[in-house]
Coordinates of C-alpha atoms in Angstrom, one line a residue:
M1 CA -0.1 0.0 -0.1
R2 CA 2.9 2.3 0.2
S3 CA 2.2 3.6 -3.4
L4 CA -0.8 5.1 -1.9
N5 CA 0.9 7.2 0.7
R6 CA 1.5 10.2 -1.5
F7 CA -2.4 10.7 -1.6
R8 CA -4.4 12.5 1.0
L9 CA -7.7 11.9 -0.6
I10 CA -9.0 8.7 -2.4
T11 CA -12.3 8.7 -3.7
F12 CA -14.5 6.0 -5.5
D13 CA -17.4 5.7 -7.9
V14 CA -20.3 3.6 -6.7
T15 CA -22.2 1.7 -9.4
N16 CA -20.0 -1.1 -10.8
T17 CA -17.1 0.0 -8.8
L18 CA -18.1 -0.4 -5.2
L19 CA -21.6 -1.7 -5.6
Q20 CA -23.3 -3.7 -8.4
F21 CA -26.9 -4.7 -9.0
R22 CA -27.9 -8.2 -7.8
T23 CA -29.9 -8.7 -10.9
S24 CA -30.6 -6.5 -13.8
P25 CA -33.2 -3.7 -13.3
G26 CA -35.2 -5.3 -16.1
K27 CA -35.6 -8.4 -14.1
Q28 CA -36.2 -6.6 -10.8
Y29 CA -38.7 -4.3 -12.4
G30 CA -40.5 -7.4 -13.8
E31 CA -40.8 -9.1 -10.4
I32 CA -42.2 -6.1 -8.7
G33 CA -44.4 -5.2 -11.8
A34 CA -45.9 -8.6 -11.4
L35 CA -47.0 -7.9 -7.9
F36 CA -48.8 -4.8 -9.0
G37 CA -50.4 -6.8 -11.8
A38 CA -48.0 -5.3 -14.7
R39 CA -46.7 -8.3 -16.4
C40 CA -44.3 -7.9 -19.2
D41 CA -41.2 -9.5 -20.7
N42 CA -38.1 -8.7 -18.7
N43 CA -35.9 -8.4 -21.9
E44 CA -38.4 -5.7 -23.1
L45 CA -38.3 -4.0 -19.8
A46 CA -34.4 -4.0 -19.7
K47 CA -34.3 -2.5 -23.1
N48 CA -36.9 0.2 -22.4
F49 CA -35.4 0.9 -18.9
K50 CA -32.1 1.7 -20.8
A51 CA -33.9 3.9 -23.5
N52 CA -35.9 5.8 -20.7
W53 CA -32.7 6.2 -18.7
Y54 CA -30.9 8.0 -21.6
K55 CA -34.0 10.0 -22.5
M56 CA -34.6 11.3 -18.9
N57 CA -30.8 12.1 -18.5
R58 CA -30.9 14.0 -21.7
D59 CA -34.1 16.0 -21.1
Y60 CA -33.8 16.3 -17.3
P61 CA -30.2 16.0 -16.3
N62 CA -29.0 15.1 -12.9
F63 CA -32.3 13.6 -11.7
G64 CA -34.2 16.7 -12.4
R65 CA -31.9 18.9 -10.4
D66 CA -30.6 21.0 -13.1
T67 CA -33.8 21.4 -14.9
K68 CA -35.8 24.8 -14.9
P69 CA -38.3 24.5 -13.2
Q70 CA -36.7 21.8 -11.1
L71 CA -38.2 18.3 -11.3
E72 CA -38.2 16.5 -8.0
W73 CA -35.9 13.4 -8.1
Q74 CA -39.0 11.1 -7.1
Q75 CA -40.9 12.5 -9.9
W76 CA -38.0 12.0 -12.2
W77 CA -37.9 8.2 -11.3
R78 CA -41.8 8.0 -11.6
Q79 CA -41.6 9.4 -15.1
L80 CA -38.8 6.8 -16.0
I81 CA -40.6 3.9 -14.5
A82 CA -43.9 4.9 -16.2
G83 CA -42.2 5.3 -19.5
T84 CA -40.4 1.8 -19.1
F85 CA -43.6 0.0 -18.3
S86 CA -45.9 1.7 -20.9
E87 CA -43.3 1.1 -23.7
S88 CA -43.2 -2.5 -22.6
G89 CA -46.8 -3.0 -23.0
A90 CA -47.9 -3.0 -19.4
A91 CA -48.9 0.7 -18.6
I92 CA -49.1 1.3 -14.8
P93 CA -52.5 3.0 -13.9
D94 CA -52.2 6.4 -12.6
E95 CA -53.7 5.5 -9.1
K96 CA -51.1 2.8 -8.6
L97 CA -48.0 4.6 -10.2
T98 CA -47.0 6.5 -6.9
N99 CA -47.2 3.4 -4.7
F100 CA -45.4 1.3 -7.2
S101 CA -42.7 3.8 -7.9
N102 CA -42.3 4.4 -4.2
H103 CA -41.9 0.7 -3.6
L104 CA -39.2 0.5 -6.2
L105 CA -37.4 3.6 -4.8
E106 CA -37.3 2.1 -1.4
L107 CA -36.2 -1.2 -2.5
Y108 CA -33.3 0.3 -4.3
K109 CA -31.8 1.6 -1.0
T110 CA -31.3 -1.8 0.2
S111 CA -29.1 -4.9 -0.2
I112 CA -32.0 -6.8 -1.8
C113 CA -31.1 -4.9 -5.1
W114 CA -27.4 -4.2 -4.5
Q115 CA -24.3 -6.2 -3.5
P116 CA -20.5 -5.3 -3.2
C117 CA -18.3 -5.7 -6.2
N118 CA -15.6 -8.3 -6.2
G119 CA -12.9 -7.1 -3.9
S120 CA -14.6 -3.8 -2.8
V121 CA -15.2 -4.6 1.0
E122 CA -11.7 -6.1 1.3
L123 CA -9.9 -3.0 -0.3
L124 CA -11.9 -0.5 1.9
Q125 CA -11.1 -2.6 5.0
Q126 CA -7.4 -2.6 4.1
L127 CA -7.3 1.2 3.3
R128 CA -8.9 2.1 6.5
K129 CA -6.6 -0.2 8.5
E130 CA -3.4 1.2 6.7
L131 CA -4.0 4.8 6.1
K132 CA -4.3 7.2 8.9
P133 CA -7.5 9.0 9.1
D134 CA -6.0 12.4 9.8
K135 CA -3.6 11.8 6.9
C136 CA -5.9 10.3 4.1
K137 CA -9.7 10.7 3.7
L138 CA -11.7 8.1 1.9
G139 CA -14.9 9.2 -0.1
V140 CA -17.4 8.6 -2.9
I141 CA -18.1 10.7 -5.8
A142 CA -21.3 9.4 -7.7
N143 CA -23.8 10.5 -10.1
F144 CA -26.6 9.6 -7.9
D145 CA -29.9 10.9 -6.2
P146 CA -30.2 11.6 -2.5
R147 CA -30.6 8.0 -1.6
L148 CA -26.9 7.2 -1.7
P149 CA -26.1 7.7 2.0
V150 CA -28.9 5.3 3.2
L151 CA -27.9 2.8 0.6
L152 CA -24.1 3.0 1.8
Q153 CA -25.4 2.4 5.3
N154 CA -27.6 -0.5 4.2
T155 CA -24.8 -2.1 2.4
K156 CA -22.4 -1.4 5.5
L157 CA -19.9 0.5 3.3
D158 CA -20.4 3.8 5.1
Q159 CA -18.2 2.7 8.0
Y160 CA -15.2 2.9 5.7
L161 CA -15.9 6.2 4.2
D162 CA -15.4 9.8 5.5
F163 CA -18.1 11.3 3.0
A164 CA -20.3 10.5 0.0
L165 CA -20.8 13.2 -2.4
T166 CA -23.7 12.9 -4.9
S167 CA -24.1 14.8 -8.1
Y168 CA -27.7 15.8 -6.8
E169 CA -26.1 17.5 -3.7
A170 CA -23.2 18.9 -5.4
Q171 CA -25.5 20.3 -8.3
A172 CA -22.9 19.0 -10.6
E173 CA -22.3 15.7 -12.6
K174 CA -19.3 13.8 -13.6
P175 CA -17.4 14.1 -15.8
G176 CA -17.6 17.9 -15.1
P177 CA -14.8 19.4 -13.0
V178 CA -17.0 21.0 -10.2
I179 CA -17.9 17.8 -8.4
F180 CA -14.3 16.9 -8.0
Q181 CA -13.6 20.3 -6.7
R182 CA -16.5 19.8 -4.2
A183 CA -15.2 16.5 -3.1
M184 CA -11.9 18.3 -2.2
E185 CA -13.9 20.7 -0.1
A186 CA -15.9 17.7 1.4
S187 CA -12.8 16.1 2.6
G188 CA -12.0 19.0 5.1
L189 CA -8.4 18.7 4.4
Q190 CA -6.4 22.0 4.4
N191 CA -4.4 23.0 1.4
L192 CA -5.2 19.8 -0.4
K193 CA -3.9 19.8 -4.0
P194 CA -5.2 18.0 -7.0
E195 CA -2.1 15.9 -7.4
E196 CA -2.6 14.5 -3.8
C197 CA -6.0 13.0 -4.9
L198 CA -6.9 9.7 -6.4
H199 CA -10.2 8.7 -8.1
V200 CA -11.1 5.0 -8.7
G201 CA -14.0 4.3 -11.0
D202 CA -15.3 2.1 -14.0
G203 CA -16.2 4.9 -16.3
P204 CA -13.5 5.7 -18.9
T205 CA -15.0 9.3 -19.4
T206 CA -16.9 9.9 -16.3
D207 CA -14.4 8.7 -13.9
Y208 CA -10.9 8.1 -15.3
L209 CA -10.6 10.9 -17.8
A210 CA -12.7 13.3 -15.8
A211 CA -10.3 13.1 -12.8
K212 CA -7.2 13.2 -15.0
E213 CA -8.7 16.5 -16.4
V214 CA -8.7 18.3 -13.1
G215 CA -5.3 17.2 -12.3
W216 CA -6.0 14.2 -10.1
H217 CA -4.5 10.8 -10.4
A218 CA -6.9 8.0 -11.6
A219 CA -7.4 4.4 -11.7
L220 CA -9.9 2.6 -14.2
V221 CA -11.6 -0.6 -13.1
H222 CA -12.7 -2.1 -16.5
E223 CA -13.0 -5.6 -17.8
K224 CA -12.3 -4.7 -21.4
S225 CA -8.7 -4.9 -22.7
Y226 CA -6.3 -2.0 -22.8
S227 CA -6.3 -1.9 -26.5
Y228 CA -10.1 -1.7 -26.7
L229 CA -10.1 1.1 -24.3
V230 CA -7.3 3.1 -26.1
K231 CA -9.2 2.7 -29.4
K232 CA -12.6 3.8 -28.0
Y233 CA -11.4 6.5 -25.5
G234 CA -8.0 7.8 -26.8
E235 CA -4.3 7.6 -25.7
D236 CA -4.7 9.4 -22.5
I237 CA -5.4 6.2 -20.7
D238 CA -2.4 4.8 -19.0
R239 CA -1.9 0.9 -19.4
D240 CA -0.5 0.7 -15.8
H241 CA -3.6 2.3 -14.2
V242 CA -6.2 0.0 -15.8
F243 CA -7.3 -3.0 -13.8
P244 CA -9.8 -5.7 -14.6
S245 CA -11.4 -5.6 -11.0
L246 CA -11.0 -4.0 -7.7
Y247 CA -9.5 -7.2 -6.5
D248 CA -6.8 -6.9 -9.1
F249 CA -6.2 -3.2 -8.1
H250 CA -5.9 -4.3 -4.5
K251 CA -3.4 -6.9 -5.3
K252 CA -1.1 -4.7 -7.5
I253 CA -1.1 -1.8 -4.9
S254 CA -0.4 -4.2 -2.2
D255 CA 2.6 -5.7 -4.3
G256 CA 3.9 -2.2 -4.9
A257 CA 3.4 -2.8 -8.6
V258 CA 1.7 0.5 -9.3
V259 CA 3.8 3.7 -9.9
W260 CA 1.8 6.9 -10.1

């Protein structure tokens, strides 16, 4: 872990970095939909969830936070859920929609829907053990709605973290620079410099390149090959800072095999 001693702040993305879905949203939505009498094909749901996710992010960025007039984040999800089911051939009646979407919103705060990614708990435990809390802070930077703190409590990851910053709270999403600046402020560390910060995530653009753009160091956790990543995202990705999993990242930094 000596290679991490230079850092005063280490942050992580959440989805597909620290936590992952137990089953795809399509399957999960299908199971809950069936309880409410809305039966449809899970593959259709998965496809339409993805399409509605992109549409809502395009039309109402940051869960509605950055929209004028502002769209409440619960309403943002209600619209996404309604669109996903109606396009899958099982529209949720208006009188059931609020209950149905609230049920899903509550469920996605829990370990029923989420589980730690391979190696995330072990890595956080080790970091907490080896890095002195007054010297190095651990945090989360995520494009997420306000449910994140409760989710981190319910999955027991909050015990390893000093703070969790959501795009909703920061009023700024990755890959923009503002959320990284807010994270430096949230750390509470005096005279913190960008080169003393490390961000770890699975998004080549939203995590790795975004962090590098603001002068941070970055590690990319991604199952695709280095040649694929360079071809798709450009030469700014450093081969030595790409890891197939957090488990692999943990092993390499423990072995002193990573140079920043």
